[in-house]
Coordinates of C-alpha atoms and ligand atoms in Angstrom, one line a residue:
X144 CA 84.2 32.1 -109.1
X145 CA 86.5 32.4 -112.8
X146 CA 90.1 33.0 -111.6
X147 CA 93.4 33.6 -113.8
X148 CA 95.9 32.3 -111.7
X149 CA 99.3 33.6 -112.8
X150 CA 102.4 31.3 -111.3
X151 CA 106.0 33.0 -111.8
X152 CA 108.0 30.4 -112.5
X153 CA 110.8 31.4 -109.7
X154 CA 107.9 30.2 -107.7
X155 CA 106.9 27.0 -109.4
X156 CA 110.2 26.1 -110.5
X157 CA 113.3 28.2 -108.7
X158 CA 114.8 25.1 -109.4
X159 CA 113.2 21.6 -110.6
X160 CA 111.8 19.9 -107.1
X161 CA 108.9 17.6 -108.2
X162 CA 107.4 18.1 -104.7
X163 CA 106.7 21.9 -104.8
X164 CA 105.2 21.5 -108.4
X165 CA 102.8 18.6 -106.7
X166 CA 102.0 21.1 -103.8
X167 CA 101.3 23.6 -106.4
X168 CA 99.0 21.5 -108.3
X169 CA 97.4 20.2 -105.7
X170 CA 96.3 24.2 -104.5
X171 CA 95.1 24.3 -107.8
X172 CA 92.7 20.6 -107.7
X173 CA 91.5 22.1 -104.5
X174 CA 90.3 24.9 -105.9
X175 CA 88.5 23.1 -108.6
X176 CA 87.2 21.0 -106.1
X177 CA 85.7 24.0 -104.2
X178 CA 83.7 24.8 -107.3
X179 CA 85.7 27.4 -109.0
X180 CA 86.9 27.7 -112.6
X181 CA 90.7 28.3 -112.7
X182 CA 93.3 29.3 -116.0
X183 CA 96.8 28.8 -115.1
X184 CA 99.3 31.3 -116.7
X185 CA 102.8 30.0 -115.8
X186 CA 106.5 32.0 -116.1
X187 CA 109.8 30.9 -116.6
X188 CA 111.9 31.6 -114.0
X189 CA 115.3 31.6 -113.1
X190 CA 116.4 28.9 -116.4
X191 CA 114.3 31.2 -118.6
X192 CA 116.7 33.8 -117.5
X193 CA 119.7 31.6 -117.7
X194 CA 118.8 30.7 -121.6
X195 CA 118.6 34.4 -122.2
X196 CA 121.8 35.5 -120.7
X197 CA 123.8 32.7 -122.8
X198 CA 121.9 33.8 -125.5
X199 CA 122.5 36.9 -125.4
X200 CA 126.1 36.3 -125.7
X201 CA 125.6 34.6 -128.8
X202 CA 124.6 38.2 -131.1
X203 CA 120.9 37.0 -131.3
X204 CA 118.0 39.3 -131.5
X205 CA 115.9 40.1 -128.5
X206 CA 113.2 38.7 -129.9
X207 CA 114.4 35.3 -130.2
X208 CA 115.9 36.0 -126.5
X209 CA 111.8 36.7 -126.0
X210 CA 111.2 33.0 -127.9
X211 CA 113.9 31.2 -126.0
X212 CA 111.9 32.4 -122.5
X213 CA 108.1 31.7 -124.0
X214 CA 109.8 28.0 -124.6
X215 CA 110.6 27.6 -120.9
X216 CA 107.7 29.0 -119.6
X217 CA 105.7 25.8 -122.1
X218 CA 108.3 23.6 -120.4
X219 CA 107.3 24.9 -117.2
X220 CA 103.7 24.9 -118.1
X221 CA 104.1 21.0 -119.0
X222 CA 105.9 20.2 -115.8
X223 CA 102.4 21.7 -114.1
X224 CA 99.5 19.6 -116.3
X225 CA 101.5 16.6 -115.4
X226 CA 100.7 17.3 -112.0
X227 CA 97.5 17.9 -112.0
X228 CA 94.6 15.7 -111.1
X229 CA 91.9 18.0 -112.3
X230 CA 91.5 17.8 -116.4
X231 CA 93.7 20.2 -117.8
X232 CA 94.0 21.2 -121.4
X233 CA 97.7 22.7 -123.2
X234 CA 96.5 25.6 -125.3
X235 CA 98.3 28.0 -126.8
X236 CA 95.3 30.4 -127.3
X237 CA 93.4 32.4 -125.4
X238 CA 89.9 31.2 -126.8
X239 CA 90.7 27.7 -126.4
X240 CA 92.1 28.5 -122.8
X241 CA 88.7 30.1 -121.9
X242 CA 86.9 27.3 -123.8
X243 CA 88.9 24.7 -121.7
X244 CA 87.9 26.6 -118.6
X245 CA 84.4 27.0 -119.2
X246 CA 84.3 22.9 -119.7
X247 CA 86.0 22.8 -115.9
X248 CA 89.2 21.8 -117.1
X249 CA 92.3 23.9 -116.2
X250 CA 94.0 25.2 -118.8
X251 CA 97.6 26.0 -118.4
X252 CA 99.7 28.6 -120.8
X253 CA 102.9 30.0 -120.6
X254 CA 104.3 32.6 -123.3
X255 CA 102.3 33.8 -126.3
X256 CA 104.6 36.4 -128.3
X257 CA 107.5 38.5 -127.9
X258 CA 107.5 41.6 -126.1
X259 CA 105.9 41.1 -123.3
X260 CA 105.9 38.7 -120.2
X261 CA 103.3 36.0 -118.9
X262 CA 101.9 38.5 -116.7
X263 CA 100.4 40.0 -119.8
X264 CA 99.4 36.8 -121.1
X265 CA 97.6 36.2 -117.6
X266 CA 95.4 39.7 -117.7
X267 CA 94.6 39.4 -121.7
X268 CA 93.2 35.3 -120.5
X269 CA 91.8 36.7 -117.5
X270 CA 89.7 39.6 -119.2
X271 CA 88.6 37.0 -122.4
X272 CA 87.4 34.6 -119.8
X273 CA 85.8 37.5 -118.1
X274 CA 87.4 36.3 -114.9
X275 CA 86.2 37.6 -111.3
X276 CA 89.5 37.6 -110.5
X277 CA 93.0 37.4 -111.4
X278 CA 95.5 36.4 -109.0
X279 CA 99.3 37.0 -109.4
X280 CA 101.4 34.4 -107.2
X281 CA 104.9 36.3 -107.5
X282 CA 108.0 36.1 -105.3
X283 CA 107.1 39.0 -103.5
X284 CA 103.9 39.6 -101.6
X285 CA 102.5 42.5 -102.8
X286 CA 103.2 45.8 -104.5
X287 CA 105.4 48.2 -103.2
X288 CA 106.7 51.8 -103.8
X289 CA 110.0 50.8 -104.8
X290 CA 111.9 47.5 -105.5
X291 CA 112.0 46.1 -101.5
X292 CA 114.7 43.8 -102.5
X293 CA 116.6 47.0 -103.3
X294 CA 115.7 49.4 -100.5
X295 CA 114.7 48.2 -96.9
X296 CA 112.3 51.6 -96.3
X297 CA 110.1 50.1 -99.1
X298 CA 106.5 50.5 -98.3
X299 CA 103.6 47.8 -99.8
X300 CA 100.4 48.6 -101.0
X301 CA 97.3 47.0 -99.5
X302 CA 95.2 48.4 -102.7
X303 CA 95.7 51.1 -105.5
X304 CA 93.1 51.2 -108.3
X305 CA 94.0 49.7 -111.5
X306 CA 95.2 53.0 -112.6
X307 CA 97.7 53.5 -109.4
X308 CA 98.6 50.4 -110.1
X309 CA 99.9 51.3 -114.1
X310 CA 101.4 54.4 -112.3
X311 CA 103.4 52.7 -109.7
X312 CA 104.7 50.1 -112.1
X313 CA 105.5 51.8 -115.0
X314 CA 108.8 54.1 -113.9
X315 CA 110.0 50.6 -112.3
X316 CA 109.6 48.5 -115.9
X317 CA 111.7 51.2 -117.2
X318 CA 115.0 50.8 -114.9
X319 CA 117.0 48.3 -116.1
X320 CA 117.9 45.2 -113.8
X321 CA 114.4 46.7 -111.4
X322 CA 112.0 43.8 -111.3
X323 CA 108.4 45.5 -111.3
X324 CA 106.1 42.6 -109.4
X325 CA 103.3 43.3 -112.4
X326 CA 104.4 44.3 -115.7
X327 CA 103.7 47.2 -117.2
X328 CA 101.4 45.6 -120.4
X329 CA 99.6 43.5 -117.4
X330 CA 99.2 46.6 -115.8
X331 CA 97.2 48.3 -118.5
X332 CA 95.1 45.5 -119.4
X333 CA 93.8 45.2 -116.2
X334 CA 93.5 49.2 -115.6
X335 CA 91.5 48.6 -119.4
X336 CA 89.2 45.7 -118.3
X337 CA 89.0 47.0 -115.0
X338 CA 89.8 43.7 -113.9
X339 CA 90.2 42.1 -110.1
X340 CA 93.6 41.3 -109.6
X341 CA 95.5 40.4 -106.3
X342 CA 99.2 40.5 -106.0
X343 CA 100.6 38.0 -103.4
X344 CA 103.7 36.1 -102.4
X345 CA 103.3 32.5 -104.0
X346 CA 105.9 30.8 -102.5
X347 CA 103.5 28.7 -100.5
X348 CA 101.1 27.4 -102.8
X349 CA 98.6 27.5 -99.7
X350 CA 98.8 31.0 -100.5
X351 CA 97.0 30.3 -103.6
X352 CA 94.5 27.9 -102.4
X353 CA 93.4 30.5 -99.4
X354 CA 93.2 33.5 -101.6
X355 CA 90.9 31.5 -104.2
X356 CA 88.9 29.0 -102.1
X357 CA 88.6 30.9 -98.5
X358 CA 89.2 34.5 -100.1
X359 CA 91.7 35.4 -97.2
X360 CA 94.8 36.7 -98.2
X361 CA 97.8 39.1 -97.7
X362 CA 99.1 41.2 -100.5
X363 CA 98.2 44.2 -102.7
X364 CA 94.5 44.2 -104.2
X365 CA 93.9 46.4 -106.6
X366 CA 90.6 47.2 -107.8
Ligands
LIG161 P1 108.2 35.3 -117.6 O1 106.8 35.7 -117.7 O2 108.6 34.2 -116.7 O3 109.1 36.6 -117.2 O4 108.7 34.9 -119.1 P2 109.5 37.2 -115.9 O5 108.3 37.9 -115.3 O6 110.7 38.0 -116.2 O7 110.0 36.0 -114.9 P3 109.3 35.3 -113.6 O8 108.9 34.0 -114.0 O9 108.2 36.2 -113.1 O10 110.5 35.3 -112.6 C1 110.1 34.6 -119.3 C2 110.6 35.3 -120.5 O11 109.9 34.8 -121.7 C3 109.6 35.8 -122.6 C4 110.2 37.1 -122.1 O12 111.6 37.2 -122.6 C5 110.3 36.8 -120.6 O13 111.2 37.6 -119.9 N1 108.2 35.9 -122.9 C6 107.3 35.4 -122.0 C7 107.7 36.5 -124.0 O14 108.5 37.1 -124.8 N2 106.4 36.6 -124.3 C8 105.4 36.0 -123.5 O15 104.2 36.1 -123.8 C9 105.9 35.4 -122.3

């Protein structure tokens, strides 16, 4: 199986422990070892956010705010290849990330542009490498009908269709502070490919490995 694997960096790196990011790359070996061809897509976290806020003090323009966080997701993404056994390749590019992946080495990406969020960089890699599926490890496991952190009656999706899935999302990328656990551009490019994607809580990198190599998992698919 081809799988897009996006990591959110609050769960590869909530703060810098060397042993979750070995456990996280060793989920990842194992699933090469199972046979599978895997992309890696990782976020920046809680230090992108902290280089934003201070920067955002500073009379900057979102955009280099955006370039600030697409440089601590690369930071992120380097912390990850260096603990990797498999081969893995640092590209900046799609093509070359599906190239790397077709060659069984795991290429991992973080940010490509302003504007949008690794999320969307994980669905545009996952639909060029024609992946079967494209898994979202987040920091919360699954998709819900409103932010859970915010309201305890929330209530999770076990599956929407790509196109619930833009609906659901979309009124909670627009309230400020309201962390949607797929963004909005992800969203669409997977409703547009009519992509495979699972949305689960990545904490555990077994999580990960379960989902990919024994296709067990608990969480929101949508498809
Ligand atoms: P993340 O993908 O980590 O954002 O990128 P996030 O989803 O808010 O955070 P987590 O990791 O899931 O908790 C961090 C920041 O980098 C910029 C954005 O500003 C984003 O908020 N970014 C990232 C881009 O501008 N373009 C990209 O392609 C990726």
């Amino acid at each position: 199986m081809r799988v897009v694997v996006s990591v959110g960096g609050s769960v590869l790196a909530p703060d810098l422990d060397p042993d979750r990011v070995a456990a996280y790359a060793a989920a990842l070996d194992e699933a090469v070892e199972a046979g599978h061809e895997i992309g890696v897509v990782v976020g920046g976290g809680p230090v992108a956010r902290e280089y934003i806020e201070a920067a955002r003090e500073l009379d900057t323009t979102e955009v280099e705010l955006d370039r600030l966080g697409i440089g601590v997701t690369h930071l992120n993404a380097r912390l990850l290849r260096a603990a990797l056994d498999a081969p893995s390749a640092r590209t900046d590019g799609y093509e070359a990330s599906v190239e790397a992946m077709a060659a069984g080495r795991i290429p991992v990406m973080g940010g490509v542009a302003p504007g949008q969020t690794t999320d969307a960089v994980a669905a545009a890699l996952a639909e060029d490498a024609r992946a079967d599926l494209l898994l979202f490890a987040t920091s919360v496991d699954g998709v819900y009908d409103v932010d859970p952190t915010a309201d305890g009656e929330a209530v999770r999706f076990d599956e929407l269709t790509p196109g619930e899935l833009v609906d659901v999302v979309a009124p909670m990328s627009r309230s400020a502070g309201a962390s949607a656990p797929v963004d909005l551009l992800a969203a669409k490019l997977v409703e547009r490919a009519g992509l495979r994607a699972l949305v689960v809580d990545g904490t555990d990198p077994e999580t990960v490995r379960r989902a990919i190599v024994d296709g067990e998992f608990d969480g929101t698919e949508v498809r």
